Coordinates of C-alpha atoms in Angstrom, one line a residue:
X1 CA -5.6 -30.6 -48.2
X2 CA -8.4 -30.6 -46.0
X3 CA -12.0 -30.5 -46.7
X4 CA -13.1 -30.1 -43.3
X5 CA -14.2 -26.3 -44.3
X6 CA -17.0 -24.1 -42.8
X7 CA -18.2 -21.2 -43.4
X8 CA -18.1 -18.0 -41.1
X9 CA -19.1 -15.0 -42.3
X10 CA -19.5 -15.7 -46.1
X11 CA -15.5 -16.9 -45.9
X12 CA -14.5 -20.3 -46.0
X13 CA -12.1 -21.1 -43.3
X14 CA -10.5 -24.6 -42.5
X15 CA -11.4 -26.2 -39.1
X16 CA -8.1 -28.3 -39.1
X17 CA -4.2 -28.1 -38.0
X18 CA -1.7 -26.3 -40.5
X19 CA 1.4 -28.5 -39.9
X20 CA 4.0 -28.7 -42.3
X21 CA 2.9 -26.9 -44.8
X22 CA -0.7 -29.6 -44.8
X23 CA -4.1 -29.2 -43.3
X24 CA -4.0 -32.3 -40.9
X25 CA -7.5 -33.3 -39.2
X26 CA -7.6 -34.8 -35.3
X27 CA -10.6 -37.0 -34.2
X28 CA -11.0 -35.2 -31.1
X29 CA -12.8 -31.9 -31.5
X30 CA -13.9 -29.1 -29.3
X31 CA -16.9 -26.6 -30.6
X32 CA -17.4 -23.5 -31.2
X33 CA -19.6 -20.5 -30.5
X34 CA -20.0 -17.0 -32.0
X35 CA -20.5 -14.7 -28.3
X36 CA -22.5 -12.0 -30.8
X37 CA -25.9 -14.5 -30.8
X38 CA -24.3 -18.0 -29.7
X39 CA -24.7 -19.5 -33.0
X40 CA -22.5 -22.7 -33.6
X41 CA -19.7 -21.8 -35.7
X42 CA -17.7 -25.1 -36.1
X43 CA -16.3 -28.1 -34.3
X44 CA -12.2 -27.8 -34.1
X45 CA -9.7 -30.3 -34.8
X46 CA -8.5 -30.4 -31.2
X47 CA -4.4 -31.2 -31.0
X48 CA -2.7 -33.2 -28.2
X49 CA 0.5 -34.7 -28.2
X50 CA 0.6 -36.2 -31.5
X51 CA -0.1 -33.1 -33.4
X52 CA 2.5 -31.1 -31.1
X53 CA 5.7 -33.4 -31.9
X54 CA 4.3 -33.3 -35.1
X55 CA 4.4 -29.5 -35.9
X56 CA 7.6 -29.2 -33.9
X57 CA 9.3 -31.8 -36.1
X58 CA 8.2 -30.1 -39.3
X59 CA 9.6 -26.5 -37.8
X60 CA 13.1 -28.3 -37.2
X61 CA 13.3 -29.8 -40.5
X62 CA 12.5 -26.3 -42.2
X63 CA 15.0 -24.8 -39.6
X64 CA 18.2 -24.9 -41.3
X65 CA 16.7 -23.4 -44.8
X66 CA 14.5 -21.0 -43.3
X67 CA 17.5 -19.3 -41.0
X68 CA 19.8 -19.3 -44.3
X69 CA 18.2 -17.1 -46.0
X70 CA 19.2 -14.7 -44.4
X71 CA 17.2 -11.5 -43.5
X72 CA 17.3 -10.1 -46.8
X73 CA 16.5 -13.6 -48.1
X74 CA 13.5 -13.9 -45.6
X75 CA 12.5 -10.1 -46.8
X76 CA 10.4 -10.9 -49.9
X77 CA 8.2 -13.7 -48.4
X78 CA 7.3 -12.0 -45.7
X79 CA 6.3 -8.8 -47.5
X80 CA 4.1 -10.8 -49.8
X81 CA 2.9 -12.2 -46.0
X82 CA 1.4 -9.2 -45.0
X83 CA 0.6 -8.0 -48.5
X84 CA -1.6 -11.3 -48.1
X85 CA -3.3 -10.0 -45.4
X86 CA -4.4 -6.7 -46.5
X87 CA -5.8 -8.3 -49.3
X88 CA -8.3 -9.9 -47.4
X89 CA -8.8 -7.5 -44.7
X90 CA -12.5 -7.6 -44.9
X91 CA -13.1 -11.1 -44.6
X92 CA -10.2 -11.4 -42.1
X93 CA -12.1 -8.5 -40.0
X94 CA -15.5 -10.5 -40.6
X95 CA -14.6 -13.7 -39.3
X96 CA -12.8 -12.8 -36.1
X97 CA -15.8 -10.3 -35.1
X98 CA -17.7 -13.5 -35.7
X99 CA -15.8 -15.6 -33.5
X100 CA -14.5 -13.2 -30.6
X101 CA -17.2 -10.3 -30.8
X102 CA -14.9 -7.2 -31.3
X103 CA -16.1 -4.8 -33.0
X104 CA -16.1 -4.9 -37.2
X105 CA -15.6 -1.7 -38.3
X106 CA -12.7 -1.4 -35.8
X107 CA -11.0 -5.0 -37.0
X108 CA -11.2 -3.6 -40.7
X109 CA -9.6 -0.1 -40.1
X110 CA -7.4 -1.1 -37.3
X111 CA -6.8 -4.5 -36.2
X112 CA -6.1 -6.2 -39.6
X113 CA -3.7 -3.4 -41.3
X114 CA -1.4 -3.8 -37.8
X115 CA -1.7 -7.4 -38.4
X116 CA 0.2 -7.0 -41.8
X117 CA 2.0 -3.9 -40.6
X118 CA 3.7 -6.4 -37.5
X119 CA 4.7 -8.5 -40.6
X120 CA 6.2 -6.5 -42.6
X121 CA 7.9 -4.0 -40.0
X122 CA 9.7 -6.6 -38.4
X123 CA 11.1 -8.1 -41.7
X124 CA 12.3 -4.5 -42.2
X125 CA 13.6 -3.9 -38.7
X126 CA 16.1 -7.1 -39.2
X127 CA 18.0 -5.4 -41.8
X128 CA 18.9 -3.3 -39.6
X129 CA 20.8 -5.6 -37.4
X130 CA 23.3 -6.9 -39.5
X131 CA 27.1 -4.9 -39.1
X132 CA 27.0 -4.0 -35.6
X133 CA 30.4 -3.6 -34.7
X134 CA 31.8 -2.1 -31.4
X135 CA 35.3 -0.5 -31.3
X136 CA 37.5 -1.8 -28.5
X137 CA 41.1 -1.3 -27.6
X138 CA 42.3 -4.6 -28.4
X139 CA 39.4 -6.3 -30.2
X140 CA 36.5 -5.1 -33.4
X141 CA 33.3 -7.0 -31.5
X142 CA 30.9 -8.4 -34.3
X143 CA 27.7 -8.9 -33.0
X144 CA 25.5 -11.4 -34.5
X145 CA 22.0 -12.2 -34.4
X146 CA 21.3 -16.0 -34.6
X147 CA 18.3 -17.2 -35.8
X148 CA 17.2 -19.2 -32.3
X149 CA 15.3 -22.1 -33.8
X150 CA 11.5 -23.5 -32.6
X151 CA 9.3 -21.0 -31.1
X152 CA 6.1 -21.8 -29.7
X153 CA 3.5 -19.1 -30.3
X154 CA 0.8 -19.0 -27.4
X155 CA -2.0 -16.3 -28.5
X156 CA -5.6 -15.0 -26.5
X157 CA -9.0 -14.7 -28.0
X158 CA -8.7 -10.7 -27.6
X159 CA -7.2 -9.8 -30.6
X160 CA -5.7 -13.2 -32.2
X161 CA -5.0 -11.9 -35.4
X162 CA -3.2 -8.9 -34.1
X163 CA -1.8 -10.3 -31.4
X164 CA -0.4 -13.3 -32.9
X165 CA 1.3 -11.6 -35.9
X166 CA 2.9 -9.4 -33.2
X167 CA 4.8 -12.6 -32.4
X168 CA 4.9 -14.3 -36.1
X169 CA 6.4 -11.5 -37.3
X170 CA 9.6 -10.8 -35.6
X171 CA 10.4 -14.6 -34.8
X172 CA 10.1 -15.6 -38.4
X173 CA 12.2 -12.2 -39.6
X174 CA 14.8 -12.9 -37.1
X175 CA 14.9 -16.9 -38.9
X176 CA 13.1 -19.3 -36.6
X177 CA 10.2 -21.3 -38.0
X178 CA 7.4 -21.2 -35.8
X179 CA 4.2 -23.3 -34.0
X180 CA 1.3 -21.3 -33.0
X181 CA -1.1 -22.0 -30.8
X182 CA -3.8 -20.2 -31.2
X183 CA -6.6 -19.2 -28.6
X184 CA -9.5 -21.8 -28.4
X185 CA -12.3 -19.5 -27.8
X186 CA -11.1 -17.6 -31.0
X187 CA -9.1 -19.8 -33.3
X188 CA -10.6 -19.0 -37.0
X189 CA -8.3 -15.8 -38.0
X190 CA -5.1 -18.1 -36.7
X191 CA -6.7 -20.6 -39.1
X192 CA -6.8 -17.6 -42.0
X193 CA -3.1 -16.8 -41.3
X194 CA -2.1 -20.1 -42.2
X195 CA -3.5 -20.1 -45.5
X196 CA -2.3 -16.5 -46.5
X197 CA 1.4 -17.8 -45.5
X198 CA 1.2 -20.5 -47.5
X199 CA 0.1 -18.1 -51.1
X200 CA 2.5 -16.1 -49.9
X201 CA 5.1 -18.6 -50.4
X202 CA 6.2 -19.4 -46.7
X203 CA 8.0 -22.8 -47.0
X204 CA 6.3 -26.0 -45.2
X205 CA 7.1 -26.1 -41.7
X206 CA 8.0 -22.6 -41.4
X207 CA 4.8 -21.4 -39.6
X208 CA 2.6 -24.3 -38.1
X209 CA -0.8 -24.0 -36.2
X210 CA -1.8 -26.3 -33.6
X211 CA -5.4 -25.9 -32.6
X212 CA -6.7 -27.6 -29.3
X213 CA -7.1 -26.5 -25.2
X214 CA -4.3 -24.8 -23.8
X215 CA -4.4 -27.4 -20.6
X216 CA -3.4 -30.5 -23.5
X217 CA -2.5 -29.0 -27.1
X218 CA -0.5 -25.7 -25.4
X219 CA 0.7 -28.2 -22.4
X220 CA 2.3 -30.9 -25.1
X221 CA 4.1 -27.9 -26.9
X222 CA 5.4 -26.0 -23.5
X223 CA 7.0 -29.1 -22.1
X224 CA 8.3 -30.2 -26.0
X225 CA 12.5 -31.0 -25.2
X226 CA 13.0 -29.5 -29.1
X227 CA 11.7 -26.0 -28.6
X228 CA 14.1 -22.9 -28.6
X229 CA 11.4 -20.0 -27.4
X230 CA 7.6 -19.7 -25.9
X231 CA 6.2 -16.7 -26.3
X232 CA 2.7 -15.9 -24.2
X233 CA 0.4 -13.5 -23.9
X234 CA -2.4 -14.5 -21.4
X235 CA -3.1 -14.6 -18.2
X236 CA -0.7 -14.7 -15.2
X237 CA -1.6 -18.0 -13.4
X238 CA -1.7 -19.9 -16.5
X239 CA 2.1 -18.3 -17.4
X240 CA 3.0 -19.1 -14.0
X241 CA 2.4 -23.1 -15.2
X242 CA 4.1 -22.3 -18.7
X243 CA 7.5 -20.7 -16.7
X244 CA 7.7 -23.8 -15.0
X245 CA 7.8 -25.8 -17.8
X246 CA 10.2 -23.3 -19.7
X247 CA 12.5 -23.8 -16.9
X248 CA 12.9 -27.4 -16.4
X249 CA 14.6 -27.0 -20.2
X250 CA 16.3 -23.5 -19.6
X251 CA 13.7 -22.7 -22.8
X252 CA 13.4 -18.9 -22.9
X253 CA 10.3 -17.3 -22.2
X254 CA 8.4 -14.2 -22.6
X255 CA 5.3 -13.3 -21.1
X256 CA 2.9 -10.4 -21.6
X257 CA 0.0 -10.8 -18.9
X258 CA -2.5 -9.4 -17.4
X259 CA -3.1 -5.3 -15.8
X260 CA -4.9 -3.5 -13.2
X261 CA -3.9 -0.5 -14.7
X262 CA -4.3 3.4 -13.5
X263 CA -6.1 6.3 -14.8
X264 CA -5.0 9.6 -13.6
X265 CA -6.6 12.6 -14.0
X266 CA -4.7 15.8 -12.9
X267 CA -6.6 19.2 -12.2
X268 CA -5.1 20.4 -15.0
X269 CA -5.6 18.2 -17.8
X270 CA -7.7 19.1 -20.7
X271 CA -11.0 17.5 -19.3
X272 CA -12.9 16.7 -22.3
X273 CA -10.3 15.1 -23.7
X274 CA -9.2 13.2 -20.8
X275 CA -13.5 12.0 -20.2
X276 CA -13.3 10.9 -23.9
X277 CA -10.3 8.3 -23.4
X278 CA -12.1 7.4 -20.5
X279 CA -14.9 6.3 -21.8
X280 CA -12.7 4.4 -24.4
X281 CA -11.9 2.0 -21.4
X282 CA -15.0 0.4 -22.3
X283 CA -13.6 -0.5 -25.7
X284 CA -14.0 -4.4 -26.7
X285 CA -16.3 -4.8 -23.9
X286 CA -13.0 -3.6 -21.8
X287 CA -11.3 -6.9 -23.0
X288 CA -8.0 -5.1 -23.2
X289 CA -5.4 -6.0 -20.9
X290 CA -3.7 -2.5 -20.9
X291 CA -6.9 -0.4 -20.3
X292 CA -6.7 1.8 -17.5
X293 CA -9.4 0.0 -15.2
X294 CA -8.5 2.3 -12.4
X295 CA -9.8 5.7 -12.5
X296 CA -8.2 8.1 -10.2
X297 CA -9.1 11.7 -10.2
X298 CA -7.8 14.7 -8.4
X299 CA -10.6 15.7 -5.7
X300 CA -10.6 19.0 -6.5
X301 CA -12.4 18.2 -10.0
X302 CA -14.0 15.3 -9.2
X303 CA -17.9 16.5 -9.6
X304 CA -16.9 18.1 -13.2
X305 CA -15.2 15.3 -14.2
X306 CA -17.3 12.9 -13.4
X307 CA -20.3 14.5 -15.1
X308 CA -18.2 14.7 -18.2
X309 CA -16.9 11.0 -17.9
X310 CA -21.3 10.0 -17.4
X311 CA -21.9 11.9 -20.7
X312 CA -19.1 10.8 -22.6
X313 CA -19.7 6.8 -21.6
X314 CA -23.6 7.4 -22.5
X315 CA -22.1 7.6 -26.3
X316 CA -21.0 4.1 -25.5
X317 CA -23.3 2.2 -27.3
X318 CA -23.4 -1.7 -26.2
X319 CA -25.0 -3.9 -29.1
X320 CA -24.5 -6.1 -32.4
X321 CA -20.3 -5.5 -33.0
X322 CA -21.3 -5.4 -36.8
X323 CA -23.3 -2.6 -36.4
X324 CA -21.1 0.5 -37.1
X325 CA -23.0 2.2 -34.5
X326 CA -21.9 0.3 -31.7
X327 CA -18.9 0.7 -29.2
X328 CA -19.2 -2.1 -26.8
X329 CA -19.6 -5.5 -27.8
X330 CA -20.4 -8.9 -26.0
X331 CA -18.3 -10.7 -23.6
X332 CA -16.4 -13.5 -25.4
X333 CA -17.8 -16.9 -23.7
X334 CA -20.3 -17.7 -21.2
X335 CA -17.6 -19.3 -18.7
X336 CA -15.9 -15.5 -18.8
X337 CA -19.3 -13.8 -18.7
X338 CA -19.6 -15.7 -15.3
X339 CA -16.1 -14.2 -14.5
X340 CA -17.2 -10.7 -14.8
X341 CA -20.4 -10.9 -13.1
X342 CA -18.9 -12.7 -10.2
X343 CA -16.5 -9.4 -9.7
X344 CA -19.7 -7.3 -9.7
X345 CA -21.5 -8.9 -7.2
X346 CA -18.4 -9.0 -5.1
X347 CA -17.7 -5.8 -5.2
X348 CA -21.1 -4.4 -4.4
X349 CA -20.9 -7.2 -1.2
X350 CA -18.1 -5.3 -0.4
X351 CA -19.9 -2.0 0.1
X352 CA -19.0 -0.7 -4.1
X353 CA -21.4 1.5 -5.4
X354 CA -21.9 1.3 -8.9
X355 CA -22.4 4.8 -10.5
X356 CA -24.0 3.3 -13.5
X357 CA -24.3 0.2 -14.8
X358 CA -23.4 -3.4 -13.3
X359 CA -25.6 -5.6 -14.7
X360 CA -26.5 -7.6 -17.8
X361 CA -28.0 -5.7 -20.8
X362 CA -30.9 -7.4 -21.7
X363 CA -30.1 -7.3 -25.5
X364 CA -28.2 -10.9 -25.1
X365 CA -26.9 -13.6 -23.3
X366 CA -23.5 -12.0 -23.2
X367 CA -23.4 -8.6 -22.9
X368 CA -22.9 -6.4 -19.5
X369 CA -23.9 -2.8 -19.3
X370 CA -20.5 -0.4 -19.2
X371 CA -20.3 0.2 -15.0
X372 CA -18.1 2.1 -12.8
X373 CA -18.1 1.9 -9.2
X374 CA -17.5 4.6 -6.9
X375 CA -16.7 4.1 -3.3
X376 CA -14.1 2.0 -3.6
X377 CA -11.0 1.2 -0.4
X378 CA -7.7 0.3 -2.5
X379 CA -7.7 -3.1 -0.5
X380 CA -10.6 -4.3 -2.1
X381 CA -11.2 -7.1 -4.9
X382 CA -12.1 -5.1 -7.5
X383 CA -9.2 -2.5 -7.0
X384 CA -6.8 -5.7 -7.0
X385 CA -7.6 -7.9 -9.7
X386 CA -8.2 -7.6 -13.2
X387 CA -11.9 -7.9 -13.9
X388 CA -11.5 -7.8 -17.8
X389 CA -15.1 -6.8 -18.9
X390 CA -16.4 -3.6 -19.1
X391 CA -15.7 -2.3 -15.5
X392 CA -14.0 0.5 -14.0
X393 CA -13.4 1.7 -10.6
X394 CA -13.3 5.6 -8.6
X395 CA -11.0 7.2 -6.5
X396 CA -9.8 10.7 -6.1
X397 CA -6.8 11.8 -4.5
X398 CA -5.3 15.2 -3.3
X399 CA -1.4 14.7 -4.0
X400 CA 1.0 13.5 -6.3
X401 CA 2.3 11.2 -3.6
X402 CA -0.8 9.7 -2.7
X403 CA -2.0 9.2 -6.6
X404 CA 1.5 7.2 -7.0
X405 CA 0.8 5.1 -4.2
X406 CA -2.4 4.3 -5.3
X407 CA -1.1 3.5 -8.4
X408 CA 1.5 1.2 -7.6
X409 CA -1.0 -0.8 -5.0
X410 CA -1.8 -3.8 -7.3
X411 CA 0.4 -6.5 -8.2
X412 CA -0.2 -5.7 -11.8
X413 CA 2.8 -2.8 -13.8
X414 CA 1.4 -3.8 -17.3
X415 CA 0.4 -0.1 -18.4
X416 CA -0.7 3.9 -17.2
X417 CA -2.2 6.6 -18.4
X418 CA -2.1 10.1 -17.4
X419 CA -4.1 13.6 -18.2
X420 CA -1.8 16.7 -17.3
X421 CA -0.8 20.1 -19.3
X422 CA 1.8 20.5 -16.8
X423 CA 5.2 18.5 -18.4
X424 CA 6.9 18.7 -15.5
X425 CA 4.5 17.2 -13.5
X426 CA 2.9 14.5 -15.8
X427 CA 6.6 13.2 -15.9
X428 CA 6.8 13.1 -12.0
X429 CA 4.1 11.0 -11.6
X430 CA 5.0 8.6 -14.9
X431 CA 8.4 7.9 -14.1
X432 CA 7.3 6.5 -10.6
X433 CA 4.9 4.8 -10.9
X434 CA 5.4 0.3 -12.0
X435 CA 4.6 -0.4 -15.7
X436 CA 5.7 -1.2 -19.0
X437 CA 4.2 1.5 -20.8
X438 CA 3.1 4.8 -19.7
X439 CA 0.7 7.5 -22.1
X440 CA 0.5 11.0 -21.6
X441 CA -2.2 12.6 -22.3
X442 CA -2.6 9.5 -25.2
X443 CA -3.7 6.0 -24.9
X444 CA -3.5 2.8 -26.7
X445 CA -0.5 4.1 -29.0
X446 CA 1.7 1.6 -29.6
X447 CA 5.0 2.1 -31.7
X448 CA 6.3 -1.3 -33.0
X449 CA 10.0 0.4 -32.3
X450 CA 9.5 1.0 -28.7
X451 CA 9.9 -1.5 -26.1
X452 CA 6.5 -3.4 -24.9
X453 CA 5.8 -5.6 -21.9
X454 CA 5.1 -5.6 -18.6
X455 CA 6.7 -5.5 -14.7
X456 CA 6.0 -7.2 -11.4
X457 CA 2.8 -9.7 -12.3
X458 CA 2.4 -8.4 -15.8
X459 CA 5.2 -10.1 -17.8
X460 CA 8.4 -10.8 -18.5
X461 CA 10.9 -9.6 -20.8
X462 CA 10.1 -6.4 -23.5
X463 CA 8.8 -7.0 -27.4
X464 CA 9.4 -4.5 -29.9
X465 CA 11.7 -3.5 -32.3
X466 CA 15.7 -4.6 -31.4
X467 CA 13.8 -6.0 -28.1
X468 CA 12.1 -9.0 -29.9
X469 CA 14.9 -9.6 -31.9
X470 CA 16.7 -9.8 -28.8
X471 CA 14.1 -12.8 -27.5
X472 CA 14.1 -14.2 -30.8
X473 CA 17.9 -14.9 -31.4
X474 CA 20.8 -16.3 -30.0
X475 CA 23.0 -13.3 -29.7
X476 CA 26.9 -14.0 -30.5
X477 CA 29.2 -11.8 -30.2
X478 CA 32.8 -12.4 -32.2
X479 CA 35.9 -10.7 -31.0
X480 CA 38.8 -10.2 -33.7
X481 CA 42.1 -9.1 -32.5
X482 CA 43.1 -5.9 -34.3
X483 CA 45.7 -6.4 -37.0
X484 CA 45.5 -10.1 -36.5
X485 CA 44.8 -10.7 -40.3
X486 CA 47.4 -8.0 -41.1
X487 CA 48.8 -8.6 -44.1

């Protein structure tokens, strides 16, 4: 094993490669950084080539085992997997606050239990699957999910616990072993997972983790000719490079990517409640690629609301992520900082008036006051591309028809969100307008039954429940003439 082992956070956690069911060490290494203060964290075995075909060749040997099991088979593992991680919520919580600034108390109460939840709900959910029969005339069809084989895991810094366990979860449940490539700005919790699976039992190979830049480690396992899946959640010009490598092999992809999304405010939605989950936009420094970025309020409310919205965002307080107190965190990296405050400075260029806000907070290299910009044309930058910081935009609108235009004026159709008390219309507005998911007078609930994804720039295919397992197999169907075993 290895003993290239840091501390982050009080816990130990390995700066290697988990391949095959071994901590294996590279000589190249890339650093790095906590965004809270900038502190060094550690220097990371950085993966190329080598350490790709290496973790795909362990997956394919534990293949054929893993996918005999069965799902039942798989079940027990898989429970003691996400048993595993509740055990050691805290320190799991500790070390990604450390290394991607989200907030702690947040990551122990809500991140890390959906982590183990996506485990185990999944390993549940392919019971399920097994004896679907459909009743034709001639034939009994026995549909069959097949285990797919290799799938390559590509995770962001935003939530990498979270958000790779949404993938680990139903690919291992539905019987293919696994390489993940975890985020390099974040990569410690990845690191965690590894070492949980393995207590919990997971045979070698099963689930690998390949550490390294996405431009050379995730490159090497995109283009790999022995992969059966890629599953990616980033950003849309870097999945744009990825589909073109799935498609020279006819490798399946799925892609959930970036948002622009809408905020609609009706004249007669419950106002407080509606200013509240506005200001929760803000949340993980608005690092969330389904947050409603795009506020859009009917005109003839617009003063009242907005004075609601100011008072309810001044509760946002921006500071330390391990300070209970605090609701906005830093930026994630300095490179991404620059991002941000490039879109700022654009926007006010471009005649964008920020209402509050829209600069850096002078608490740390980092971190950017919460902002919203009023006077803001639809054609504009910051209407059109997704800023992902703590940055939202004003509009107001005077008809359903013009609120679903201005809605559906992005390339993005990730997510929406909606505050009405009239059904009738809410339902209007949500079923035309472009996205994946849709809240009503909600946000941010996500049921790990119901389909998840995105349309036009914002992804490709649907997640969740019989939807992954629908990605993560090969699905056969087997037709069996009536009566033909009569007898």
């Amino acid at each position: 094993m290895s003993t290239n082992i840091v501390k982050v956070a009080g816990v130990e956690v390995s700066t290697d490669h988990w391949i095959g069911g071994k901590r294996v060490a590279s000589k190249e290494k890339f650093a790095n950084f906590s965004p809270i203060d900038g502190s060094h964290l550690a220097d990371i075995s950085a993966g190329g080539k080598s350490e790709a075909d290496a973790a795909v060749a362990a997956a394919r040997k534990a293949f054929p085992a893993w996918a005999a099991l069965g799902p039942k088979g798989r079940l027990p593992y898989l429970k003691k997997f996400a048993e595993g991680i509740r055990a050691r919520a805290n320190e799991l919580a500790a070390v990604e606050t450390m290394d991607n600034g989200s907030l702690l108390m947040g990551n122990i109460h809500r991140v890390v239990p959906r982590a183990a939840q996506n485990i185990e709900f999944f390993a549940d959910w392919a019971l399920t699957l097994d004896g679907h029969v459909i009743d034709s005339p001639e034939v009994v069809n026995h549909v069959k999910y097949d285990p797919a084989g290799v799938a390559v895991l590509i995770t962001p810094w935003n939530a990498p616990l979270m958000l790779t366990t949404w993938k680990v979860g139903p690919a291992l449940a539905a019987g293919n072993t696994v390489v993940v490539k975890p985020p390099e700005w974040a990569p410690l919790t990845c690191s965690l997972m590894a070492d949980i699976a393995h207590e919990a039992g997971i045979p070698a190979g099963v689930l690998n983790v390949v550490q390294g830049i996405g431009e050379v480690a995730g490159d090497a396992l995109v283009n790999h000719p022995d992969i059966d899946r890629i599953s990616f959640t980033g950003s849309t010009d870097t999945a744009k490079i990825i589909g073109r490598a799935a498609a020279s092999s006819i490798t399946p992809l799925s892609a959930e990517l970036g948002g622009k999304s809408p905020f609609i405010v009706c004249a007669d939605a419950d106002l407080e409640a509606a200013a509240q989950t506005v200001a929760g936009q803000y949340m993980n420094a608005g690092q969330v690629c389904l947050a409603g970025t795009r506020i859009m309020v009917e005109k003839k409310i617009e003063e009242e609301f907005l004075e609601k919205v100011r008072t309810a965002a001044s509760h946002m307080v921006l500071g330390d992520p391990r300070d209970k107190n605090t609701r906005v965190g830093p930026l994630i990296h300095k490179e991404h900082f620059a991002r941000v405050v490039g879109f700022v400075e654009r926007a006010k260029a471009d005649g964008a008036v920020p209402l509050w806000g829209g600069s850096q907070a002078n608490i740390g290299e980092l971190y950017f006051e919460p902002t919203l910009f009023a006077q803001v044309s639809p054609g504009l930058e910051i209407s059109q591309k997704e800023v992902f910081g703590p940055v939202l935009t004003w509009q107001s609108f005077t008809s359903d028809d013009e609120v679903v235009a201005l809605a559906n004026n992005t390339r993005y159709g990730l997510a929406g969100t909606l505050f009405s008390q009239n059904e009738k219309r809410a339902m209007d507005i949500a079923s035309r307008v472009t996205a994946g998911t849709f809240w009503v007078n909600c946000f941010f609930i996500r049921d790990l039954a119901a389909p998840f994804g995105g349309a036009k720039d914002s992804g490709l295919g649907r997640e969740g429940g019989n939807w992954s397992f629908d990605f993560y197999s090969d699905i056969k169907n087997i037709a069996v003439r009536k009566d033909s075993f009569a007898g």
